[in-house]
DNA sequence: AGTTGTGTTGAT
DNA sequence: TCAACACAACTG
């Protein structure tokens, strides 16, 4: 595969992926456990709560707390799951059922903190042969992978498949071990891997504006980043109207950027959406600058992203920041000519970059 | 326009 | 570490 192809991480999509979950019907679809008699209506910061005992409507701006650890209410009546590590929150996704969120937390807790982690529900029993299949499964995947599965609601499936593969493998005498370790093969060795330039795009004002997306020129998109063919009916008319995939690209500093890549029917264009605005912000991309897509010529086929700043009529690749690690802290000298009001902001962000980037990215990298 | 999940902060 | 709250970023 040319690029890491991971399905959507948003729960709305995940529902459609999971085998049987019905699509979320706002907030009134179900009456949860008897203990939870209030259900939320509407969305936004404040909400109306219906007391089902007497039908009296009361204004409340408070979201209902969850009785489960790691579970937080969402404004639309769904539930989020999160776990903390290294003073950072790791988001585990959103769920229709509070219990589902709670058990997602449990899974993450076991992966992050071991089998003895405090959880909402009891830890599954150890197999009769003494082998704990689920623990093995958890251990054979990175934290990031487990989090991905939780967010995509595919954990149960993957666990099941893994068990099946394990059994098959044993039957054939070959051990089926850890699946893809989500490697970012930029071994921080400073070695520049051989790579080819796929294409370069000079970014437009809208590429760096409020739309939070980068349009990938069609010819390049179809040549280098073909979206998986769609499975349902309308496949004839549209190039590839999928929900999109997540692609990982590494920048010259070795930082891995994850973008959603999809096809927008409305504009008939291929776009990078989620994650793109962060890239624009961190690199301080301006209209006229260029982004360059590259790929390793080695077997890993790692994708890379690079950027060039427009200087007059020329595009210049800014030198890699010299980062010096001193007492465990990255020190470095900003190399930009920010100019006007953007200047101050930019150097602040560059500092963040030097220190290990945006908080979220720091989490992902730490996993 | 509706929803996710991040930024932030105060508590434990 | 943790959850509450607000709301920017996302989605298509």
mmCIF file of C-alpha atoms in Angstrom, chain A residues 38-187:
data_model
loop_
_atom_site.group_PDB
_atom_site.id
_atom_site.type_symbol
_atom_site.label_atom_id
_atom_site.label_comp_id
_atom_site.label_asym_id
_atom_site.label_seq_id
_atom_site.Cartn_x
_atom_site.Cartn_y
_atom_site.Cartn_z
ATOM 1 C CA UNK A 38 -32.739 12.521 32.225
ATOM 2 C CA UNK A 39 -31.994 12.839 28.656
ATOM 3 C CA UNK A 40 -30.624 15.735 26.871
ATOM 4 C CA UNK A 41 -32.254 17.469 23.995
ATOM 5 C CA UNK A 42 -30.673 19.794 21.538
ATOM 6 C CA UNK A 43 -27.099 20.746 21.307
ATOM 7 C CA UNK A 44 -24.751 23.494 22.149
ATOM 8 C CA UNK A 45 -23.482 24.683 25.442
ATOM 9 C CA UNK A 46 -26.754 24.810 27.246
ATOM 10 C CA UNK A 47 -29.470 22.303 26.888
ATOM 11 C CA UNK A 48 -32.964 21.398 27.793
ATOM 12 C CA UNK A 49 -33.375 18.443 30.044
ATOM 13 C CA UNK A 50 -36.549 16.425 30.056
ATOM 14 C CA UNK A 51 -37.429 14.831 33.306
ATOM 15 C CA UNK A 52 -39.213 11.721 32.190
ATOM 16 C CA UNK A 53 -40.978 11.248 35.496
ATOM 17 C CA UNK A 54 -43.162 14.276 35.245
ATOM 18 C CA UNK A 55 -42.427 15.534 31.784
ATOM 19 C CA UNK A 56 -41.442 18.897 33.128
ATOM 20 C CA UNK A 57 -38.961 20.707 30.988
ATOM 21 C CA UNK A 58 -36.162 22.433 32.793
ATOM 22 C CA UNK A 59 -33.381 24.576 31.440
ATOM 23 C CA UNK A 60 -29.979 23.372 32.412
ATOM 24 C CA UNK A 61 -26.621 24.337 31.120
ATOM 25 C CA UNK A 62 -24.888 21.514 32.827
ATOM 26 C CA UNK A 63 -24.101 18.353 30.993
ATOM 27 C CA UNK A 64 -24.823 15.163 32.856
ATOM 28 C CA UNK A 65 -21.727 13.722 34.446
ATOM 29 C CA UNK A 66 -20.925 10.139 33.785
ATOM 30 C CA UNK A 67 -20.680 7.622 36.529
ATOM 31 C CA UNK A 68 -17.848 6.019 34.621
ATOM 32 C CA UNK A 69 -14.208 6.822 34.756
ATOM 33 C CA UNK A 70 -12.780 8.450 31.658
ATOM 34 C CA UNK A 71 -16.211 9.187 30.245
ATOM 35 C CA UNK A 72 -17.358 12.709 29.520
ATOM 36 C CA UNK A 73 -20.662 13.936 28.177
ATOM 37 C CA UNK A 74 -20.935 15.490 24.770
ATOM 38 C CA UNK A 75 -23.265 18.363 24.041
ATOM 39 C CA UNK A 76 -25.347 16.242 21.706
ATOM 40 C CA UNK A 77 -26.084 13.554 24.250
ATOM 41 C CA UNK A 78 -23.354 11.187 23.196
ATOM 42 C CA UNK A 79 -20.376 10.241 25.315
ATOM 43 C CA UNK A 80 -16.692 10.841 24.905
ATOM 44 C CA UNK A 81 -13.926 8.704 26.317
ATOM 45 C CA UNK A 82 -10.525 9.967 27.294
ATOM 46 C CA UNK A 83 -7.506 8.876 29.221
ATOM 47 C CA UNK A 84 -4.595 10.865 30.500
ATOM 48 C CA UNK A 85 -0.958 10.150 30.133
ATOM 49 C CA UNK A 86 2.033 12.354 30.739
ATOM 50 C CA UNK A 87 -0.212 15.256 31.662
ATOM 51 C CA UNK A 88 -1.884 15.040 28.304
ATOM 52 C CA UNK A 89 -5.323 13.934 27.369
ATOM 53 C CA UNK A 90 -5.629 11.175 24.831
ATOM 54 C CA UNK A 91 -9.014 11.260 23.188
ATOM 55 C CA UNK A 92 -10.544 7.826 22.683
ATOM 56 C CA UNK A 93 -13.554 8.778 20.624
ATOM 57 C CA UNK A 94 -17.237 9.392 21.005
ATOM 58 C CA UNK A 95 -19.918 6.827 21.559
ATOM 59 C CA UNK A 96 -23.682 6.538 21.664
ATOM 60 C CA UNK A 97 -23.673 4.486 24.826
ATOM 61 C CA UNK A 98 -22.112 5.583 28.039
ATOM 62 C CA UNK A 99 -21.071 2.001 28.721
ATOM 63 C CA UNK A 100 -19.394 1.731 25.370
ATOM 64 C CA UNK A 101 -17.332 4.785 26.182
ATOM 65 C CA UNK A 102 -16.564 3.303 29.575
ATOM 66 C CA UNK A 103 -15.296 0.058 28.170
ATOM 67 C CA UNK A 104 -13.245 1.915 25.608
ATOM 68 C CA UNK A 105 -11.616 3.697 28.488
ATOM 69 C CA UNK A 106 -11.013 0.332 30.122
ATOM 70 C CA UNK A 107 -9.252 -1.008 27.067
ATOM 71 C CA UNK A 108 -7.059 2.047 26.827
ATOM 72 C CA UNK A 109 -6.316 1.848 30.524
ATOM 73 C CA UNK A 110 -5.146 -1.752 30.181
ATOM 74 C CA UNK A 111 -2.947 -0.850 27.251
ATOM 75 C CA UNK A 112 -1.541 2.274 28.883
ATOM 76 C CA UNK A 113 -1.300 1.121 32.456
ATOM 77 C CA UNK A 114 -1.232 -2.626 32.391
ATOM 78 C CA UNK A 115 -3.634 -5.332 33.330
ATOM 79 C CA UNK A 116 -4.005 -4.065 36.871
ATOM 80 C CA UNK A 117 -5.226 -0.662 35.781
ATOM 81 C CA UNK A 118 -8.281 0.686 37.505
ATOM 82 C CA UNK A 119 -11.183 0.164 35.131
ATOM 83 C CA UNK A 120 -14.923 0.634 34.993
ATOM 84 C CA UNK A 121 -15.755 -2.998 34.431
ATOM 85 C CA UNK A 122 -14.009 -6.070 35.617
ATOM 86 C CA UNK A 123 -10.943 -7.211 33.789
ATOM 87 C CA UNK A 124 -11.671 -10.145 31.508
ATOM 88 C CA UNK A 125 -10.681 -13.502 32.831
ATOM 89 C CA UNK A 126 -7.506 -15.178 31.825
ATOM 90 C CA UNK A 127 -7.937 -18.019 29.359
ATOM 91 C CA UNK A 128 -8.065 -21.509 30.749
ATOM 92 C CA UNK A 129 -4.725 -22.349 29.198
ATOM 93 C CA UNK A 130 -3.207 -19.487 31.073
ATOM 94 C CA UNK A 131 -2.784 -17.360 27.998
ATOM 95 C CA UNK A 132 -4.478 -14.012 27.991
ATOM 96 C CA UNK A 133 -5.305 -13.441 24.378
ATOM 97 C CA UNK A 134 -6.516 -9.920 24.849
ATOM 98 C CA UNK A 135 -3.462 -8.830 26.775
ATOM 99 C CA UNK A 136 -1.308 -10.312 24.059
ATOM 100 C CA UNK A 137 -3.317 -8.449 21.492
ATOM 101 C CA UNK A 138 -2.956 -5.220 23.377
ATOM 102 C CA UNK A 139 0.757 -5.705 23.800
ATOM 103 C CA UNK A 140 1.261 -6.465 20.153
ATOM 104 C CA UNK A 141 -0.147 -3.107 19.157
ATOM 105 C CA UNK A 142 1.146 0.333 19.862
ATOM 106 C CA UNK A 143 -0.864 2.618 22.053
ATOM 107 C CA UNK A 144 -1.614 4.724 19.002
ATOM 108 C CA UNK A 145 -3.015 1.720 17.193
ATOM 109 C CA UNK A 146 -5.243 0.782 20.070
ATOM 110 C CA UNK A 147 -6.463 4.348 20.333
ATOM 111 C CA UNK A 148 -7.155 4.315 16.606
ATOM 112 C CA UNK A 149 -9.229 1.181 16.925
ATOM 113 C CA UNK A 150 -11.198 2.641 19.788
ATOM 114 C CA UNK A 151 -11.878 5.819 17.931
ATOM 115 C CA UNK A 152 -12.950 3.911 14.868
ATOM 116 C CA UNK A 153 -14.969 1.461 16.940
ATOM 117 C CA UNK A 154 -13.113 -1.437 15.379
ATOM 118 C CA UNK A 155 -11.373 -2.790 18.440
ATOM 119 C CA UNK A 156 -13.678 -5.752 18.949
ATOM 120 C CA UNK A 157 -13.390 -6.769 15.315
ATOM 121 C CA UNK A 158 -9.650 -6.523 15.259
ATOM 122 C CA UNK A 159 -9.329 -8.477 18.456
ATOM 123 C CA UNK A 160 -11.532 -11.202 17.078
ATOM 124 C CA UNK A 161 -9.651 -11.357 13.818
ATOM 125 C CA UNK A 162 -6.400 -11.489 15.667
ATOM 126 C CA UNK A 163 -7.575 -14.436 17.704
ATOM 127 C CA UNK A 164 -8.700 -16.200 14.562
ATOM 128 C CA UNK A 165 -5.410 -15.547 12.841
ATOM 129 C CA UNK A 166 -3.576 -16.785 15.848
ATOM 130 C CA UNK A 167 -5.455 -20.060 15.797
ATOM 131 C CA UNK A 168 -4.992 -20.490 12.041
ATOM 132 C CA UNK A 169 -1.375 -19.664 12.371
ATOM 133 C CA UNK A 170 -0.839 -22.265 15.027
ATOM 134 C CA UNK A 171 -2.577 -24.841 12.873
ATOM 135 C CA UNK A 172 -0.105 -24.182 10.115
ATOM 136 C CA UNK A 173 2.767 -24.141 12.452
ATOM 137 C CA UNK A 174 3.471 -20.514 11.765
ATOM 138 C CA UNK A 175 3.074 -17.974 14.446
ATOM 139 C CA UNK A 176 1.018 -14.977 13.629
ATOM 140 C CA UNK A 177 2.414 -12.187 15.635
ATOM 141 C CA UNK A 178 2.033 -8.537 15.936
ATOM 142 C CA UNK A 179 0.343 -6.941 13.019
ATOM 143 C CA UNK A 180 1.399 -3.599 11.707
ATOM 144 C CA UNK A 181 3.322 -1.662 14.212
ATOM 145 C CA UNK A 182 2.494 1.852 13.228
ATOM 146 C CA UNK A 183 6.014 2.729 12.472
ATOM 147 C CA UNK A 184 7.042 6.126 11.517
ATOM 148 C CA UNK A 185 10.232 4.896 9.954
ATOM 149 C CA UNK A 186 11.925 8.157 10.397
ATOM 150 C CA UNK A 187 14.339 6.572 12.777
#
